[in-house]
């Protein structure tokens, strides 16, 4: 298949972004994670600060009631709609790896998509967040749990599905085996399913 998309959903600190970058490099295709912020800025017209604050927040009951009374969509809804449009455009454009952004749900009806969920034990994630991401210097697991909860609440709210549910993915991988080996397994799956070929543009 000339054009394929890999989506990666992940627990915070599991290494999903790093794996996605490595996989995209191996396959010679585009990679999107934080790059989505610039695309969302162009599509929605919102500032970077607004998108960073709202792109993983669900709508509160207060904001929903406000929306119902004013008929203006809450910021989180507007950003999700823009995100849905962009993810579909990226999938149409060419082969790529998309991390997060509800990519597995948005592209769920396409035949040329492989979706992965990446997870790891809490102690490994806390360590990676501190040593690799340069965050959480006090090794506080509550910070990791908070980010997990935020992602889960957002995903569950907008997709009407459950974050991390194995039925939403083609494979769920525990990075305890190592990021390189996890990437190896995913690359092998991609090449067996899609032949590892990119589109004619070389992406």
JSON list of C-alpha atoms in Angstrom, two decimals:
[
{"chain": "A", "resi": 1, "resn": "UNK", "atom": "CA", "xyz": [0.00, 0.00, 0.00]},
{"chain": "A", "resi": 2, "resn": "UNK", "atom": "CA", "xyz": [1.48, 3.31, -1.08]},
{"chain": "A", "resi": 3, "resn": "UNK", "atom": "CA", "xyz": [-0.06, 5.46, 1.61]},
{"chain": "A", "resi": 4, "resn": "UNK", "atom": "CA", "xyz": [-0.36, 4.29, 5.22]},
{"chain": "A", "resi": 5, "resn": "UNK", "atom": "CA", "xyz": [-0.76, 5.88, 8.64]},
{"chain": "A", "resi": 6, "resn": "UNK", "atom": "CA", "xyz": [0.50, 4.75, 12.05]},
{"chain": "A", "resi": 7, "resn": "UNK", "atom": "CA", "xyz": [-1.28, 6.14, 15.10]},
{"chain": "A", "resi": 8, "resn": "UNK", "atom": "CA", "xyz": [0.21, 5.89, 18.58]},
{"chain": "A", "resi": 9, "resn": "UNK", "atom": "CA", "xyz": [-1.76, 6.46, 21.76]},
{"chain": "A", "resi": 10, "resn": "UNK", "atom": "CA", "xyz": [0.27, 6.28, 24.96]},
{"chain": "A", "resi": 11, "resn": "UNK", "atom": "CA", "xyz": [0.45, 6.59, 28.70]},
{"chain": "A", "resi": 12, "resn": "UNK", "atom": "CA", "xyz": [2.43, 9.60, 29.85]},
{"chain": "A", "resi": 13, "resn": "UNK", "atom": "CA", "xyz": [6.09, 8.70, 30.23]},
{"chain": "A", "resi": 14, "resn": "UNK", "atom": "CA", "xyz": [5.82, 5.38, 28.39]},
{"chain": "A", "resi": 15, "resn": "UNK", "atom": "CA", "xyz": [8.08, 6.56, 25.57]},
{"chain": "A", "resi": 16, "resn": "UNK", "atom": "CA", "xyz": [5.41, 6.66, 22.87]},
{"chain": "A", "resi": 17, "resn": "UNK", "atom": "CA", "xyz": [6.64, 9.91, 21.36]},
{"chain": "A", "resi": 18, "resn": "UNK", "atom": "CA", "xyz": [10.24, 8.68, 21.21]},
{"chain": "A", "resi": 19, "resn": "UNK", "atom": "CA", "xyz": [9.11, 5.43, 19.61]},
{"chain": "A", "resi": 20, "resn": "UNK", "atom": "CA", "xyz": [7.00, 7.31, 17.10]},
{"chain": "A", "resi": 21, "resn": "UNK", "atom": "CA", "xyz": [9.93, 9.48, 16.08]},
{"chain": "A", "resi": 22, "resn": "UNK", "atom": "CA", "xyz": [12.21, 6.48, 15.67]},
{"chain": "A", "resi": 23, "resn": "UNK", "atom": "CA", "xyz": [9.61, 4.55, 13.69]},
{"chain": "A", "resi": 24, "resn": "UNK", "atom": "CA", "xyz": [8.98, 7.46, 11.33]},
{"chain": "A", "resi": 25, "resn": "UNK", "atom": "CA", "xyz": [12.72, 7.82, 10.72]},
{"chain": "A", "resi": 26, "resn": "UNK", "atom": "CA", "xyz": [13.10, 4.12, 9.97]},
{"chain": "A", "resi": 27, "resn": "UNK", "atom": "CA", "xyz": [10.19, 4.16, 7.53]},
{"chain": "A", "resi": 28, "resn": "UNK", "atom": "CA", "xyz": [11.13, 7.49, 5.97]},
{"chain": "A", "resi": 29, "resn": "UNK", "atom": "CA", "xyz": [7.73, 9.05, 6.61]},
{"chain": "A", "resi": 30, "resn": "UNK", "atom": "CA", "xyz": [6.44, 12.18, 8.32]},
{"chain": "A", "resi": 31, "resn": "UNK", "atom": "CA", "xyz": [5.98, 12.46, 12.08]},
{"chain": "A", "resi": 32, "resn": "UNK", "atom": "CA", "xyz": [3.39, 14.52, 13.95]},
{"chain": "A", "resi": 33, "resn": "UNK", "atom": "CA", "xyz": [3.08, 15.09, 17.68]},
{"chain": "A", "resi": 34, "resn": "UNK", "atom": "CA", "xyz": [3.78, 18.56, 19.06]},
{"chain": "A", "resi": 35, "resn": "UNK", "atom": "CA", "xyz": [3.95, 19.69, 15.43]},
{"chain": "A", "resi": 36, "resn": "UNK", "atom": "CA", "xyz": [0.16, 19.59, 15.56]},
{"chain": "A", "resi": 37, "resn": "UNK", "atom": "CA", "xyz": [0.15, 22.79, 17.62]},
{"chain": "A", "resi": 38, "resn": "UNK", "atom": "CA", "xyz": [1.39, 24.88, 14.69]},
{"chain": "A", "resi": 39, "resn": "UNK", "atom": "CA", "xyz": [-1.15, 23.27, 12.38]},
{"chain": "A", "resi": 40, "resn": "UNK", "atom": "CA", "xyz": [-3.93, 23.91, 14.89]},
{"chain": "A", "resi": 41, "resn": "UNK", "atom": "CA", "xyz": [-2.87, 27.54, 15.17]},
{"chain": "A", "resi": 42, "resn": "UNK", "atom": "CA", "xyz": [-3.19, 27.92, 11.40]},
{"chain": "A", "resi": 43, "resn": "UNK", "atom": "CA", "xyz": [-6.53, 26.12, 11.22]},
{"chain": "A", "resi": 44, "resn": "UNK", "atom": "CA", "xyz": [-8.27, 27.61, 14.26]},
{"chain": "A", "resi": 45, "resn": "UNK", "atom": "CA", "xyz": [-6.66, 31.04, 14.53]},
{"chain": "A", "resi": 46, "resn": "UNK", "atom": "CA", "xyz": [-6.06, 30.51, 18.26]},
{"chain": "A", "resi": 47, "resn": "UNK", "atom": "CA", "xyz": [-2.78, 31.38, 19.94]},
{"chain": "A", "resi": 48, "resn": "UNK", "atom": "CA", "xyz": [-0.24, 28.74, 20.96]},
{"chain": "A", "resi": 49, "resn": "UNK", "atom": "CA", "xyz": [-1.01, 29.40, 24.62]},
{"chain": "A", "resi": 50, "resn": "UNK", "atom": "CA", "xyz": [-4.74, 28.81, 24.10]},
{"chain": "A", "resi": 51, "resn": "UNK", "atom": "CA", "xyz": [-4.18, 25.57, 22.21]},
{"chain": "A", "resi": 52, "resn": "UNK", "atom": "CA", "xyz": [-1.65, 24.25, 24.71]},
{"chain": "A", "resi": 53, "resn": "UNK", "atom": "CA", "xyz": [-4.10, 24.94, 27.53]},
{"chain": "A", "resi": 54, "resn": "UNK", "atom": "CA", "xyz": [-7.22, 23.49, 25.90]},
{"chain": "A", "resi": 55, "resn": "UNK", "atom": "CA", "xyz": [-6.18, 20.78, 23.45]},
{"chain": "A", "resi": 56, "resn": "UNK", "atom": "CA", "xyz": [-6.31, 18.02, 26.08]},
{"chain": "A", "resi": 57, "resn": "UNK", "atom": "CA", "xyz": [-9.14, 19.41, 28.19]},
{"chain": "A", "resi": 58, "resn": "UNK", "atom": "CA", "xyz": [-12.71, 18.23, 28.01]},
{"chain": "A", "resi": 59, "resn": "UNK", "atom": "CA", "xyz": [-15.57, 20.69, 28.28]},
{"chain": "A", "resi": 60, "resn": "UNK", "atom": "CA", "xyz": [-16.74, 21.33, 31.82]},
{"chain": "A", "resi": 61, "resn": "UNK", "atom": "CA", "xyz": [-20.42, 21.28, 32.65]},
{"chain": "A", "resi": 62, "resn": "UNK", "atom": "CA", "xyz": [-20.26, 25.04, 33.21]},
{"chain": "A", "resi": 63, "resn": "UNK", "atom": "CA", "xyz": [-18.79, 25.65, 29.77]},
{"chain": "A", "resi": 64, "resn": "UNK", "atom": "CA", "xyz": [-21.30, 23.28, 28.21]},
{"chain": "A", "resi": 65, "resn": "UNK", "atom": "CA", "xyz": [-24.17, 25.17, 29.82]},
{"chain": "A", "resi": 66, "resn": "UNK", "atom": "CA", "xyz": [-22.60, 28.40, 28.65]},
{"chain": "A", "resi": 67, "resn": "UNK", "atom": "CA", "xyz": [-22.43, 27.02, 25.13]},
{"chain": "A", "resi": 68, "resn": "UNK", "atom": "CA", "xyz": [-26.07, 25.98, 25.25]},
{"chain": "A", "resi": 69, "resn": "UNK", "atom": "CA", "xyz": [-27.06, 29.47, 26.30]},
{"chain": "A", "resi": 70, "resn": "UNK", "atom": "CA", "xyz": [-24.91, 31.36, 23.80]},
{"chain": "A", "resi": 71, "resn": "UNK", "atom": "CA", "xyz": [-24.73, 28.82, 20.94]},
{"chain": "A", "resi": 72, "resn": "UNK", "atom": "CA", "xyz": [-20.97, 29.30, 20.80]},
{"chain": "A", "resi": 73, "resn": "UNK", "atom": "CA", "xyz": [-18.85, 26.20, 20.90]},
{"chain": "A", "resi": 74, "resn": "UNK", "atom": "CA", "xyz": [-16.47, 25.89, 23.88]},
{"chain": "A", "resi": 75, "resn": "UNK", "atom": "CA", "xyz": [-12.79, 26.31, 23.06]},
{"chain": "A", "resi": 76, "resn": "UNK", "atom": "CA", "xyz": [-12.04, 22.63, 23.63]},
{"chain": "A", "resi": 77, "resn": "UNK", "atom": "CA", "xyz": [-14.75, 21.65, 21.13]},
{"chain": "A", "resi": 78, "resn": "UNK", "atom": "CA", "xyz": [-13.48, 24.08, 18.52]},
{"chain": "A", "resi": 79, "resn": "UNK", "atom": "CA", "xyz": [-9.93, 22.80, 18.91]},
{"chain": "A", "resi": 80, "resn": "UNK", "atom": "CA", "xyz": [-11.05, 19.17, 18.67]},
{"chain": "A", "resi": 81, "resn": "UNK", "atom": "CA", "xyz": [-13.00, 19.88, 15.48]},
{"chain": "A", "resi": 82, "resn": "UNK", "atom": "CA", "xyz": [-9.93, 21.58, 14.01]},
{"chain": "A", "resi": 83, "resn": "UNK", "atom": "CA", "xyz": [-7.80, 18.63, 15.12]},
{"chain": "A", "resi": 84, "resn": "UNK", "atom": "CA", "xyz": [-10.17, 16.18, 13.42]},
{"chain": "A", "resi": 85, "resn": "UNK", "atom": "CA", "xyz": [-9.89, 18.09, 10.16]},
{"chain": "A", "resi": 86, "resn": "UNK", "atom": "CA", "xyz": [-6.10, 18.27, 10.33]},
{"chain": "A", "resi": 87, "resn": "UNK", "atom": "CA", "xyz": [-5.61, 14.58, 11.19]},
{"chain": "A", "resi": 88, "resn": "UNK", "atom": "CA", "xyz": [-7.73, 13.59, 8.18]},
{"chain": "A", "resi": 89, "resn": "UNK", "atom": "CA", "xyz": [-5.80, 16.00, 5.95]},
{"chain": "A", "resi": 90, "resn": "UNK", "atom": "CA", "xyz": [-2.48, 14.54, 7.10]},
{"chain": "A", "resi": 91, "resn": "UNK", "atom": "CA", "xyz": [-3.73, 11.02, 6.43]},
{"chain": "A", "resi": 92, "resn": "UNK", "atom": "CA", "xyz": [-4.80, 12.07, 2.92]},
{"chain": "A", "resi": 93, "resn": "UNK", "atom": "CA", "xyz": [-1.51, 13.86, 2.28]},
{"chain": "A", "resi": 94, "resn": "UNK", "atom": "CA", "xyz": [0.83, 10.88, 2.67]},
{"chain": "A", "resi": 95, "resn": "UNK", "atom": "CA", "xyz": [2.30, 8.22, 4.89]},
{"chain": "A", "resi": 96, "resn": "UNK", "atom": "CA", "xyz": [2.94, 9.38, 8.45]},
{"chain": "A", "resi": 97, "resn": "UNK", "atom": "CA", "xyz": [3.09, 8.59, 12.15]},
{"chain": "A", "resi": 98, "resn": "UNK", "atom": "CA", "xyz": [0.61, 10.48, 14.33]},
{"chain": "A", "resi": 99, "resn": "UNK", "atom": "CA", "xyz": [1.12, 10.44, 18.10]},
{"chain": "A", "resi": 100, "resn": "UNK", "atom": "CA", "xyz": [-1.86, 11.18, 20.33]},
{"chain": "A", "resi": 101, "resn": "UNK", "atom": "CA", "xyz": [-4.48, 13.66, 19.11]},
{"chain": "A", "resi": 102, "resn": "UNK", "atom": "CA", "xyz": [-7.15, 10.90, 19.15]},
{"chain": "A", "resi": 103, "resn": "UNK", "atom": "CA", "xyz": [-5.70, 9.74, 15.84]},
{"chain": "A", "resi": 104, "resn": "UNK", "atom": "CA", "xyz": [-6.77, 6.13, 16.33]},
{"chain": "A", "resi": 105, "resn": "UNK", "atom": "CA", "xyz": [-10.40, 7.20, 16.77]},
{"chain": "A", "resi": 106, "resn": "UNK", "atom": "CA", "xyz": [-10.48, 9.89, 14.08]},
{"chain": "A", "resi": 107, "resn": "UNK", "atom": "CA", "xyz": [-9.05, 7.49, 11.48]},
{"chain": "A", "resi": 108, "resn": "UNK", "atom": "CA", "xyz": [-10.82, 4.37, 12.74]},
{"chain": "A", "resi": 109, "resn": "UNK", "atom": "CA", "xyz": [-12.78, 3.75, 9.52]},
{"chain": "A", "resi": 110, "resn": "UNK", "atom": "CA", "xyz": [-9.75, 3.80, 7.22]},
{"chain": "A", "resi": 111, "resn": "UNK", "atom": "CA", "xyz": [-8.21, 0.57, 5.94]},
{"chain": "A", "resi": 112, "resn": "UNK", "atom": "CA", "xyz": [-4.67, 1.95, 5.66]},
{"chain": "A", "resi": 113, "resn": "UNK", "atom": "CA", "xyz": [-4.15, 2.61, 9.38]},
{"chain": "A", "resi": 114, "resn": "UNK", "atom": "CA", "xyz": [-2.34, 0.64, 12.09]},
{"chain": "A", "resi": 115, "resn": "UNK", "atom": "CA", "xyz": [-3.04, 1.82, 15.63]},
{"chain": "A", "resi": 116, "resn": "UNK", "atom": "CA", "xyz": [-0.84, 1.11, 18.64]},
{"chain": "A", "resi": 117, "resn": "UNK", "atom": "CA", "xyz": [-1.20, 1.73, 22.36]},
{"chain": "A", "resi": 118, "resn": "UNK", "atom": "CA", "xyz": [2.03, 2.14, 24.35]},
{"chain": "A", "resi": 119, "resn": "UNK", "atom": "CA", "xyz": [2.15, 1.62, 28.12]},
{"chain": "A", "resi": 120, "resn": "UNK", "atom": "CA", "xyz": [4.62, 0.87, 30.91]},
{"chain": "A", "resi": 121, "resn": "UNK", "atom": "CA", "xyz": [4.76, 0.37, 34.71]},
{"chain": "A", "resi": 122, "resn": "UNK", "atom": "CA", "xyz": [4.44, 3.54, 36.78]},
{"chain": "A", "resi": 123, "resn": "UNK", "atom": "CA", "xyz": [7.98, 3.40, 38.21]},
{"chain": "A", "resi": 124, "resn": "UNK", "atom": "CA", "xyz": [9.50, 3.25, 34.73]},
{"chain": "A", "resi": 125, "resn": "UNK", "atom": "CA", "xyz": [7.38, 6.12, 33.51]},
{"chain": "A", "resi": 126, "resn": "UNK", "atom": "CA", "xyz": [8.21, 8.31, 36.49]},
{"chain": "A", "resi": 127, "resn": "UNK", "atom": "CA", "xyz": [11.91, 7.64, 35.91]},
{"chain": "A", "resi": 128, "resn": "UNK", "atom": "CA", "xyz": [11.69, 8.42, 32.18]},
{"chain": "A", "resi": 129, "resn": "UNK", "atom": "CA", "xyz": [9.78, 11.65, 32.79]},
{"chain": "A", "resi": 130, "resn": "UNK", "atom": "CA", "xyz": [12.59, 12.82, 35.06]},
{"chain": "A", "resi": 131, "resn": "UNK", "atom": "CA", "xyz": [15.68, 11.47, 33.30]},
{"chain": "A", "resi": 132, "resn": "UNK", "atom": "CA", "xyz": [14.65, 11.73, 29.65]},
{"chain": "A", "resi": 133, "resn": "UNK", "atom": "CA", "xyz": [11.92, 14.37, 29.51]},
{"chain": "A", "resi": 134, "resn": "UNK", "atom": "CA", "xyz": [13.64, 16.54, 32.12]},
{"chain": "A", "resi": 135, "resn": "UNK", "atom": "CA", "xyz": [10.43, 16.98, 34.12]},
{"chain": "A", "resi": 136, "resn": "UNK", "atom": "CA", "xyz": [9.20, 15.99, 37.58]},
{"chain": "A", "resi": 137, "resn": "UNK", "atom": "CA", "xyz": [12.53, 16.30, 39.45]},
{"chain": "A", "resi": 138, "resn": "UNK", "atom": "CA", "xyz": [10.92, 15.08, 42.68]},
{"chain": "A", "resi": 139, "resn": "UNK", "atom": "CA", "xyz": [9.83, 11.77, 41.13]},
{"chain": "A", "resi": 140, "resn": "UNK", "atom": "CA", "xyz": [6.23, 12.42, 42.10]},
{"chain": "A", "resi": 141, "resn": "UNK", "atom": "CA", "xyz": [4.01, 9.70, 40.59]},
{"chain": "A", "resi": 142, "resn": "UNK", "atom": "CA", "xyz": [0.95, 11.91, 41.11]},
{"chain": "A", "resi": 143, "resn": "UNK", "atom": "CA", "xyz": [2.18, 14.18, 38.31]},
{"chain": "A", "resi": 144, "resn": "UNK", "atom": "CA", "xyz": [2.24, 11.23, 35.92]},
{"chain": "A", "resi": 145, "resn": "UNK", "atom": "CA", "xyz": [-1.16, 10.04, 37.13]},
{"chain": "A", "resi": 146, "resn": "UNK", "atom": "CA", "xyz": [-2.58, 13.54, 36.60]},
{"chain": "A", "resi": 147, "resn": "UNK", "atom": "CA", "xyz": [-1.40, 13.63, 32.98]},
{"chain": "A", "resi": 148, "resn": "UNK", "atom": "CA", "xyz": [-2.81, 10.15, 32.41]},
{"chain": "A", "resi": 149, "resn": "UNK", "atom": "CA", "xyz": [-6.14, 11.20, 33.87]},
{"chain": "A", "resi": 150, "resn": "UNK", "atom": "CA", "xyz": [-6.20, 14.35, 31.76]},
{"chain": "A", "resi": 151, "resn": "UNK", "atom": "CA", "xyz": [-5.55, 12.38, 28.56]},
{"chain": "A", "resi": 152, "resn": "UNK", "atom": "CA", "xyz": [-8.07, 9.73, 29.52]},
{"chain": "A", "resi": 153, "resn": "UNK", "atom": "CA", "xyz": [-10.81, 12.23, 30.36]},
{"chain": "A", "resi": 154, "resn": "UNK", "atom": "CA", "xyz": [-10.24, 14.10, 27.10]},
{"chain": "A", "resi": 155, "resn": "UNK", "atom": "CA", "xyz": [-10.20, 10.96, 24.96]},
{"chain": "A", "resi": 156, "resn": "UNK", "atom": "CA", "xyz": [-13.24, 9.46, 26.66]},
{"chain": "A", "resi": 157, "resn": "UNK", "atom": "CA", "xyz": [-15.18, 12.71, 26.35]},
{"chain": "A", "resi": 158, "resn": "UNK", "atom": "CA", "xyz": [-14.62, 13.36, 22.66]},
{"chain": "A", "resi": 159, "resn": "UNK", "atom": "CA", "xyz": [-14.49, 9.83, 21.28]},
{"chain": "A", "resi": 160, "resn": "UNK", "atom": "CA", "xyz": [-17.20, 8.18, 23.37]},
{"chain": "A", "resi": 161, "resn": "UNK", "atom": "CA", "xyz": [-14.73, 5.33, 23.78]},
{"chain": "A", "resi": 162, "resn": "UNK", "atom": "CA", "xyz": [-12.32, 4.32, 26.56]},
{"chain": "A", "resi": 163, "resn": "UNK", "atom": "CA", "xyz": [-8.71, 5.46, 26.66]},
{"chain": "A", "resi": 164, "resn": "UNK", "atom": "CA", "xyz": [-6.36, 2.47, 26.50]},
{"chain": "A", "resi": 165, "resn": "UNK", "atom": "CA", "xyz": [-9.07, -0.07, 25.61]},
{"chain": "A", "resi": 166, "resn": "UNK", "atom": "CA", "xyz": [-7.23, -2.81, 23.71]},
{"chain": "A", "resi": 167, "resn": "UNK", "atom": "CA", "xyz": [-10.19, -3.23, 21.35]},
{"chain": "A", "resi": 168, "resn": "UNK", "atom": "CA", "xyz": [-9.41, 0.16, 19.81]},
{"chain": "A", "resi": 169, "resn": "UNK", "atom": "CA", "xyz": [-5.91, -0.87, 18.69]},
{"chain": "A", "resi": 170, "resn": "UNK", "atom": "CA", "xyz": [-4.12, -3.34, 16.47]},
{"chain": "A", "resi": 171, "resn": "UNK", "atom": "CA", "xyz": [-1.51, -3.93, 19.19]},
{"chain": "A", "resi": 172, "resn": "UNK", "atom": "CA", "xyz": [-0.76, -2.81, 22.75]},
{"chain": "A", "resi": 173, "resn": "UNK", "atom": "CA", "xyz": [2.91, -2.87, 23.76]},
{"chain": "A", "resi": 174, "resn": "UNK", "atom": "CA", "xyz": [4.61, -2.63, 27.14]},
{"chain": "A", "resi": 175, "resn": "UNK", "atom": "CA", "xyz": [7.87, -0.69, 26.79]},
{"chain": "A", "resi": 176, "resn": "UNK", "atom": "CA", "xyz": [9.43, -2.60, 29.69]},
{"chain": "A", "resi": 177, "resn": "UNK", "atom": "CA", "xyz": [11.08, -4.65, 26.92]},
{"chain": "A", "resi": 178, "resn": "UNK", "atom": "CA", "xyz": [12.90, -1.48, 25.83]},
{"chain": "A", "resi": 179, "resn": "UNK", "atom": "CA", "xyz": [12.10, 1.31, 23.40]},
{"chain": "A", "resi": 180, "resn": "UNK", "atom": "CA", "xyz": [14.32, -0.09, 20.65]},
{"chain": "A", "resi": 181, "resn": "UNK", "atom": "CA", "xyz": [12.75, -3.55, 20.78]},
{"chain": "A", "resi": 182, "resn": "UNK", "atom": "CA", "xyz": [9.27, -2.03, 20.92]},
{"chain": "A", "resi": 183, "resn": "UNK", "atom": "CA", "xyz": [10.10, -0.01, 17.82]},
{"chain": "A", "resi": 184, "resn": "UNK", "atom": "CA", "xyz": [11.47, -3.15, 16.13]},
{"chain": "A", "resi": 185, "resn": "UNK", "atom": "CA", "xyz": [8.20, -4.99, 16.73]},
{"chain": "A", "resi": 186, "resn": "UNK", "atom": "CA", "xyz": [6.10, -2.13, 15.43]},
{"chain": "A", "resi": 187, "resn": "UNK", "atom": "CA", "xyz": [8.30, -1.70, 12.36]},
{"chain": "A", "resi": 188, "resn": "UNK", "atom": "CA", "xyz": [8.03, -5.39, 11.58]},
{"chain": "A", "resi": 189, "resn": "UNK", "atom": "CA", "xyz": [4.23, -5.22, 11.83]},
{"chain": "A", "resi": 190, "resn": "UNK", "atom": "CA", "xyz": [4.09, -2.16, 9.58]},
{"chain": "A", "resi": 191, "resn": "UNK", "atom": "CA", "xyz": [6.33, -3.74, 6.94]},
{"chain": "A", "resi": 192, "resn": "UNK", "atom": "CA", "xyz": [4.40, -7.01, 6.96]},
{"chain": "A", "resi": 193, "resn": "UNK", "atom": "CA", "xyz": [1.04, -5.25, 6.66]},
{"chain": "A", "resi": 194, "resn": "UNK", "atom": "CA", "xyz": [1.96, -2.42, 4.29]},
{"chain": "A", "resi": 195, "resn": "UNK", "atom": "CA", "xyz": [5.21, -3.57, 2.74]},
{"chain": "A", "resi": 196, "resn": "UNK", "atom": "CA", "xyz": [7.07, -0.68, 4.37]},
{"chain": "A", "resi": 197, "resn": "UNK", "atom": "CA", "xyz": [6.66, 1.44, 1.26]},
{"chain": "A", "resi": 198, "resn": "UNK", "atom": "CA", "xyz": [6.07, 5.15, 1.34]},
{"chain": "A", "resi": 199, "resn": "UNK", "atom": "CA", "xyz": [4.30, 7.22, -1.27]},
{"chain": "A", "resi": 200, "resn": "UNK", "atom": "CA", "xyz": [6.05, 8.37, -4.43]},
{"chain": "A", "resi": 201, "resn": "UNK", "atom": "CA", "xyz": [7.05, 11.69, -2.87]},
{"chain": "A", "resi": 202, "resn": "UNK", "atom": "CA", "xyz": [9.43, 9.78, -0.58]},
{"chain": "A", "resi": 203, "resn": "UNK", "atom": "CA", "xyz": [7.57, 10.68, 2.60]}
]
